PDB file of C-alpha atoms in Angstrom:
ATOM      1  CA  MET A   1      40.069  15.626  97.690  1.00  0.00           C
ATOM      2  CA  THR A   2      43.658  15.588  97.349  1.00  0.00           C
ATOM      3  CA  THR A   3      45.267  18.673  98.408  1.00  0.00           C
ATOM      4  CA  HIS A   4      45.620  19.968  94.473  1.00  0.00           C
ATOM      5  CA  PHE A   5      41.354  20.532  95.496  1.00  0.00           C
ATOM      6  CA  GLN A   6      42.379  22.802  98.244  1.00  0.00           C
ATOM      7  CA  GLY A   7      42.651  26.797  99.253  1.00  0.00           C
ATOM      8  CA  ARG A   8      40.080  29.680  99.406  1.00  0.00           C
ATOM      9  CA  PHE A   9      41.248  30.321  95.193  1.00  0.00           C
ATOM     10  CA  GLU A  10      41.711  29.173  92.519  1.00  0.00           C
ATOM     11  CA  VAL A  11      44.061  30.213  89.145  1.00  0.00           C
ATOM     12  CA  GLU A  12      42.004  28.363  85.928  1.00  0.00           C
ATOM     13  CA  PHE A  13      42.459  29.014  82.651  1.00  0.00           C
ATOM     14  CA  LYS A  14      40.401  27.370  79.402  1.00  0.00           C
ATOM     15  CA  TYR A  15      41.107  26.254  76.754  1.00  0.00           C
ATOM     16  CA  ARG A  16      38.796  25.134  73.166  1.00  0.00           C
ATOM     17  CA  LEU A  17      39.560  21.689  71.560  1.00  0.00           C
ATOM     18  CA  ALA A  18      39.081  21.590  67.887  1.00  0.00           C
ATOM     19  CA  ASP A  19      41.897  17.455  68.723  1.00  0.00           C
ATOM     20  CA  SER A  20      41.237  16.514  72.434  1.00  0.00           C
ATOM     21  CA  ALA A  21      43.485  13.823  71.338  1.00  0.00           C
ATOM     22  CA  ALA A  22      46.117  16.237  70.227  1.00  0.00           C
ATOM     23  CA  PHE A  23      45.964  17.762  73.942  1.00  0.00           C
ATOM     24  CA  LEU A  24      45.145  14.192  75.521  1.00  0.00           C
ATOM     25  CA  ARG A  25      49.375  13.121  73.418  1.00  0.00           C
ATOM     26  CA  ALA A  26      50.379  15.525  74.409  1.00  0.00           C
ATOM     27  CA  LEU A  27      50.050  16.242  78.105  1.00  0.00           C
ATOM     28  CA  GLU A  28      51.281  12.360  78.470  1.00  0.00           C
ATOM     29  CA  ALA A  29      54.221  13.660  76.987  1.00  0.00           C
ATOM     30  CA  LEU A  30      54.794  15.456  80.127  1.00  0.00           C
ATOM     31  CA  GLY A  31      54.444  12.335  82.517  1.00  0.00           C
ATOM     32  CA  PRO A  32      51.088  13.080  84.316  1.00  0.00           C
ATOM     33  CA  GLU A  33      49.148  11.563  86.986  1.00  0.00           C
ATOM     34  CA  LEU A  34      45.744  10.354  86.648  1.00  0.00           C
ATOM     35  CA  MET A  35      43.277  11.345  89.130  1.00  0.00           C
ATOM     36  CA  VAL A  36      39.962   9.653  87.375  1.00  0.00           C
ATOM     37  CA  ALA A  37      39.325   8.575  83.721  1.00  0.00           C
ATOM     38  CA  ASP A  38      36.167   9.580  81.685  1.00  0.00           C
ATOM     39  CA  ASN A  39      34.215   9.980  85.085  1.00  0.00           C
ATOM     40  CA  HIS A  40      30.926  11.621  84.563  1.00  0.00           C
ATOM     41  CA  GLU A  41      30.139  15.116  86.371  1.00  0.00           C
ATOM     42  CA  GLN A  42      26.774  15.840  86.659  1.00  0.00           C
ATOM     43  CA  ASP A  43      26.358  19.846  88.895  1.00  0.00           C
ATOM     44  CA  CYS A  44      23.850  21.741  89.488  1.00  0.00           C
ATOM     45  CA  TYR A  45      23.908  25.051  90.033  1.00  0.00           C
ATOM     46  CA  PHE A  46      21.821  27.480  91.973  1.00  0.00           C
ATOM     47  CA  ASP A  47      20.404  30.537  93.117  1.00  0.00           C
ATOM     48  CA  THR A  48      17.611  32.667  94.928  1.00  0.00           C
ATOM     49  CA  ALA A  49      14.727  33.450  92.498  1.00  0.00           C
ATOM     50  CA  ASP A  50      15.319  36.436  91.757  1.00  0.00           C
ATOM     51  CA  ARG A  51      19.065  35.562  90.925  1.00  0.00           C
ATOM     52  CA  ALA A  52      21.124  36.881  93.498  1.00  0.00           C
ATOM     53  CA  LEU A  53      23.925  35.228  93.133  1.00  0.00           C
ATOM     54  CA  ALA A  54      24.404  35.729  89.655  1.00  0.00           C
ATOM     55  CA  ARG A  55      24.653  39.038  89.968  1.00  0.00           C
ATOM     56  CA  GLU A  56      27.254  39.235  92.902  1.00  0.00           C
ATOM     57  CA  GLN A  57      29.210  37.237  90.705  1.00  0.00           C
ATOM     58  CA  LYS A  58      28.647  33.539  92.538  1.00  0.00           C
ATOM     59  CA  SER A  59      27.791  30.274  92.040  1.00  0.00           C
ATOM     60  CA  LEU A  60      26.010  27.341  94.207  1.00  0.00           C
ATOM     61  CA  VAL A  61      27.267  24.705  93.513  1.00  0.00           C
ATOM     62  CA  ILE A  62      26.231  20.555  94.161  1.00  0.00           C
ATOM     63  CA  ARG A  63      28.762  18.127  92.265  1.00  0.00           C
ATOM     64  CA  THR A  64      28.411  14.087  91.937  1.00  0.00           C
ATOM     65  CA  MET A  65      30.855  12.143  89.783  1.00  0.00           C
ATOM     66  CA  ALA A  66      30.574   8.400  88.939  1.00  0.00           C
ATOM     67  CA  PRO A  67      32.058   6.323  88.593  1.00  0.00           C
ATOM     68  CA  SER A  68      34.162   8.310  91.182  1.00  0.00           C
ATOM     69  CA  GLY A  69      31.711   8.194  94.084  1.00  0.00           C
ATOM     70  CA  ILE A  70      32.965  12.043  94.594  1.00  0.00           C
ATOM     71  CA  ARG A  71      29.900  14.668  95.740  1.00  0.00           C
ATOM     72  CA  LEU A  72      31.163  17.868  96.645  1.00  0.00           C
ATOM     73  CA  TRP A  73      29.422  21.483  97.623  1.00  0.00           C
ATOM     74  CA  ILE A  74      31.687  24.464  95.511  1.00  0.00           C
ATOM     75  CA  VAL A  75      30.861  28.112  95.617  1.00  0.00           C
ATOM     76  CA  LYS A  76      32.868  29.985  93.428  1.00  0.00           C
ATOM     77  CA  GLY A  77      32.828  34.123  92.859  1.00  0.00           C
ATOM     78  CA  PRO A  78      32.954  36.597  93.483  1.00  0.00           C
ATOM     79  CA  GLY A  79      34.749  37.653  90.806  1.00  0.00           C
ATOM     80  CA  PRO A  80      37.564  34.927  88.914  1.00  0.00           C
ATOM     81  CA  ASP A  81      39.818  33.553  91.442  1.00  0.00           C
ATOM     82  CA  ARG A  82      37.989  32.837  94.236  1.00  0.00           C
ATOM     83  CA  CYS A  83      36.684  29.269  95.149  1.00  0.00           C
ATOM     84  CA  GLU A  84      36.101  26.902  97.389  1.00  0.00           C
ATOM     85  CA  ALA A  85      34.983  22.721  97.612  1.00  0.00           C
ATOM     86  CA  VAL A  86      33.972  20.862 100.029  1.00  0.00           C
ATOM     87  CA  ASN A  87      33.747  16.877 100.493  1.00  0.00           C
ATOM     88  CA  ILE A  88      29.280  15.926 100.933  1.00  0.00           C
ATOM     89  CA  THR A  89      28.982  11.872 101.466  1.00  0.00           C
ATOM     90  CA  ASP A  90      25.701  13.105 100.479  1.00  0.00           C
ATOM     91  CA  ALA A  91      24.355  14.846  97.605  1.00  0.00           C
ATOM     92  CA  ASP A  92      20.787  14.673  98.194  1.00  0.00           C
ATOM     93  CA  LYS A  93      20.494  15.602 101.497  1.00  0.00           C
ATOM     94  CA  ALA A  94      23.106  18.302 100.383  1.00  0.00           C
ATOM     95  CA  ILE A  95      20.852  19.460  97.759  1.00  0.00           C
ATOM     96  CA  SER A  96      17.115  20.093 100.593  1.00  0.00           C
ATOM     97  CA  MET A  97      19.649  22.063 102.833  1.00  0.00           C
ATOM     98  CA  VAL A  98      20.463  24.202  99.471  1.00  0.00           C
ATOM     99  CA  ARG A  99      16.441  24.151  99.027  1.00  0.00           C
ATOM    100  CA  THR A 100      15.107  24.709 102.541  1.00  0.00           C
ATOM    101  CA  LEU A 101      17.523  27.816 101.876  1.00  0.00           C
ATOM    102  CA  GLY A 102      15.011  29.439  99.485  1.00  0.00           C
ATOM    103  CA  TYR A 103      17.697  28.496  96.281  1.00  0.00           C
ATOM    104  CA  GLN A 104      16.215  26.916  93.793  1.00  0.00           C
ATOM    105  CA  PRO A 105      17.673  24.672  90.797  1.00  0.00           C
ATOM    106  CA  VAL A 106      18.271  26.817  88.048  1.00  0.00           C
ATOM    107  CA  LEU A 107      21.181  25.165  86.263  1.00  0.00           C
ATOM    108  CA  THR A 108      21.891  21.223  85.191  1.00  0.00           C
ATOM    109  CA  ILE A 109      25.651  20.671  83.788  1.00  0.00           C
ATOM    110  CA  ALA A 110      26.663  17.602  82.706  1.00  0.00           C
ATOM    111  CA  LYS A 111      29.743  16.697  81.464  1.00  0.00           C
ATOM    112  CA  ARG A 112      32.737  13.432  80.494  1.00  0.00           C
ATOM    113  CA  ARG A 113      35.686  14.394  82.461  1.00  0.00           C
ATOM    114  CA  SER A 114      39.617  13.344  83.345  1.00  0.00           C
ATOM    115  CA  ILE A 115      41.772  14.474  85.747  1.00  0.00           C
ATOM    116  CA  TYR A 116      45.074  14.852  85.684  1.00  0.00           C
ATOM    117  CA  PHE A 117      47.654  15.669  88.133  1.00  0.00           C
ATOM    118  CA  LEU A 118      51.406  17.464  87.084  1.00  0.00           C
ATOM    119  CA  GLY A 119      52.789  18.605  89.875  1.00  0.00           C
ATOM    120  CA  PRO A 120      51.159  21.429  91.343  1.00  0.00           C
ATOM    121  CA  PHE A 121      49.287  22.091  89.079  1.00  0.00           C
ATOM    122  CA  HIS A 122      45.841  19.858  88.609  1.00  0.00           C
ATOM    123  CA  LEU A 123      44.895  20.163  84.216  1.00  0.00           C
ATOM    124  CA  THR A 124      40.974  18.280  83.354  1.00  0.00           C
ATOM    125  CA  LEU A 125      40.002  16.848  80.313  1.00  0.00           C
ATOM    126  CA  ASP A 126      36.186  18.008  79.741  1.00  0.00           C
ATOM    127  CA  SER A 127      33.167  17.150  76.746  1.00  0.00           C
ATOM    128  CA  LEU A 128      30.718  18.766  77.427  1.00  0.00           C
ATOM    129  CA  ALA A 129      27.223  17.648  75.252  1.00  0.00           C
ATOM    130  CA  GLY A 130      26.770  20.183  72.350  1.00  0.00           C
ATOM    131  CA  ILE A 131      29.270  23.033  74.316  1.00  0.00           C
ATOM    132  CA  GLY A 132      32.456  21.076  72.680  1.00  0.00           C
ATOM    133  CA  ASP A 133      35.911  19.861  73.893  1.00  0.00           C
ATOM    134  CA  PHE A 134      38.415  22.286  76.777  1.00  0.00           C
ATOM    135  CA  ALA A 135      40.570  21.705  78.748  1.00  0.00           C
ATOM    136  CA  GLU A 136      41.606  23.256  81.759  1.00  0.00           C
ATOM    137  CA  LEU A 137      44.577  24.288  83.909  1.00  0.00           C
ATOM    138  CA  ALA A 138      43.987  25.089  87.078  1.00  0.00           C
ATOM    139  CA  ILE A 139      46.148  25.453  90.463  1.00  0.00           C
ATOM    140  CA  MET A 140      44.045  25.718  94.334  1.00  0.00           C
ATOM    141  CA  THR A 141      45.453  28.003  96.829  1.00  0.00           C
ATOM    142  CA  ASP A 142      44.834  29.770  99.899  1.00  0.00           C
ATOM    143  CA  GLU A 143      47.616  32.408  99.290  1.00  0.00           C
ATOM    144  CA  GLU A 144      46.728  35.890  97.375  1.00  0.00           C
ATOM    145  CA  ALA A 145      49.584  36.411  96.924  1.00  0.00           C
ATOM    146  CA  ALA A 146      51.005  33.319  94.973  1.00  0.00           C
ATOM    147  CA  LEU A 147      48.624  34.467  91.871  1.00  0.00           C
ATOM    148  CA  PRO A 148      50.605  36.221  89.727  1.00  0.00           C
ATOM    149  CA  ALA A 149      53.680  33.920  89.898  1.00  0.00           C
ATOM    150  CA  TYR A 150      51.181  30.897  89.297  1.00  0.00           C
ATOM    151  CA  ARG A 151      49.081  32.760  86.164  1.00  0.00           C
ATOM    152  CA  GLU A 152      52.979  32.945  84.262  1.00  0.00           C
ATOM    153  CA  GLN A 153      53.028  29.073  85.514  1.00  0.00           C
ATOM    154  CA  LEU A 154      49.914  28.733  83.986  1.00  0.00           C
ATOM    155  CA  LEU A 155      50.365  29.908  80.622  1.00  0.00           C
ATOM    156  CA  ALA A 156      53.389  28.792  80.555  1.00  0.00           C
ATOM    157  CA  LEU A 157      52.906  24.959  80.234  1.00  0.00           C
ATOM    158  CA  ALA A 158      49.014  25.408  78.106  1.00  0.00           C
ATOM    159  CA  ALA A 159      52.220  26.112  75.461  1.00  0.00           C
ATOM    160  CA  ARG A 160      54.247  23.244  76.393  1.00  0.00           C
ATOM    161  CA  LEU A 161      50.706  21.898  75.762  1.00  0.00           C
ATOM    162  CA  GLY A 162      50.373  23.530  72.436  1.00  0.00           C
ATOM    163  CA  LEU A 163      47.747  26.034  73.672  1.00  0.00           C
ATOM    164  CA  SER A 164      47.689  28.662  71.790  1.00  0.00           C
ATOM    165  CA  PRO A 165      46.034  32.101  73.283  1.00  0.00           C
ATOM    166  CA  GLU A 166      43.664  31.966  70.843  1.00  0.00           C
ATOM    167  CA  MET A 167      42.163  28.708  72.081  1.00  0.00           C
ATOM    168  CA  ARG A 168      41.222  30.288  75.331  1.00  0.00           C
ATOM    169  CA  GLU A 169      38.021  30.891  76.369  1.00  0.00           C
ATOM    170  CA  THR A 170      37.537  32.907  79.356  1.00  0.00           C
ATOM    171  CA  ARG A 171      33.163  32.445  79.007  1.00  0.00           C
ATOM    172  CA  SER A 172      32.710  29.844  82.442  1.00  0.00           C
ATOM    173  CA  TYR A 173      30.401  26.408  82.008  1.00  0.00           C
ATOM    174  CA  ARG A 174      28.025  28.089  83.254  1.00  0.00           C
ATOM    175  CA  THR A 175      27.285  30.781  80.826  1.00  0.00           C
ATOM    176  CA  LEU A 176      27.975  28.807  78.318  1.00  0.00           C
ATOM    177  CA  CYS A 177      25.355  26.570  78.203  1.00  0.00           C
ATOM    178  CA  GLU A 178      23.071  29.194  79.330  1.00  0.00           C
ATOM    179  CA  GLN A 179      24.165  30.667  76.074  1.00  0.00           C
ATOM    180  CA  SER A 180      23.682  28.109  73.813  1.00  0.00           C
ATOM    181  CA  ALA A 181      20.424  26.952  75.918  1.00  0.00           C
ATOM    182  CA  HIS A 182      19.212  30.628  74.944  1.00  0.00           C
ATOM    183  CA  LEU A 183      20.555  30.668  71.224  1.00  0.00           C
ATOM    184  CA  ARG A 184      18.616  27.160  70.562  1.00  0.00           C
ATOM    185  CA  THR A 185      15.077  28.464  72.118  1.00  0.00           C
ATOM    186  CA  CYS A 186      15.570  31.739  69.462  1.00  0.00           C
ATOM    187  CA  GLU A 187      16.458  29.006  66.682  1.00  0.00           C
ATOM    188  CA  LYS A 188      13.658  27.458  68.056  1.00  0.00           C
ATOM    189  CA  ARG A 189      10.877  30.824  68.216  1.00  0.00           C
ATOM    190  CA  LYS A 190      12.173  31.452  64.407  1.00  0.00           C
ATOM    191  CA  GLN A 191      11.837  28.406  63.345  1.00  0.00           C
ATOM    192  CA  GLU A 192       8.122  28.299  64.386  1.00  0.00           C
ATOM    193  CA  GLU A 193       6.894  31.725  62.960  1.00  0.00           C
ATOM    194  CA  SER A 194       9.133  30.981  59.938  1.00  0.00           C
ATOM    195  CA  ALA A 195       6.660  27.798  59.907  1.00  0.00           C
ATOM    196  CA  PRO A 196       2.963  27.983  56.729  1.00  0.00           C
TER     197      PRO A 196
END
């Protein structure tokens, strides 16, 4: 894992893309370094039976990435800026350990992701089936005092890439997927109730 993903804090802005090809053209015009293209990621979220982590605005995630072979243990929260990740060599063993501690899988999110570096920032182009396409602009740091300056720099970069404030998506992928699943359940229930 490069230094781009080291730190206890993360500033991240997510944008919903109507035209991912246009975003990619704007990004490539800035000469980014490509880390991985069209990687398939699977994030398995864990929590206690009573959803204690979610109540505390925390996430425990085991991420597997292919074909890159990267495997990560990720803890986010509390709050939007706290995020730590560490490389692991055996995702199945990590999942077993997490389950031994009493955590159960509560959600699995699959996405197609390309990761680029532009100076100190990392940018991702994500596609989630049934949810949409997104661009994330982020930086990780151990310097909490640097967060306001990084926010300003990332917003300026977003503007250079044609990402407007109206395109901002403040919900996490977890929230988007849970809301989508809830809507599908409600739609199915309505169809069942209206069936003769």
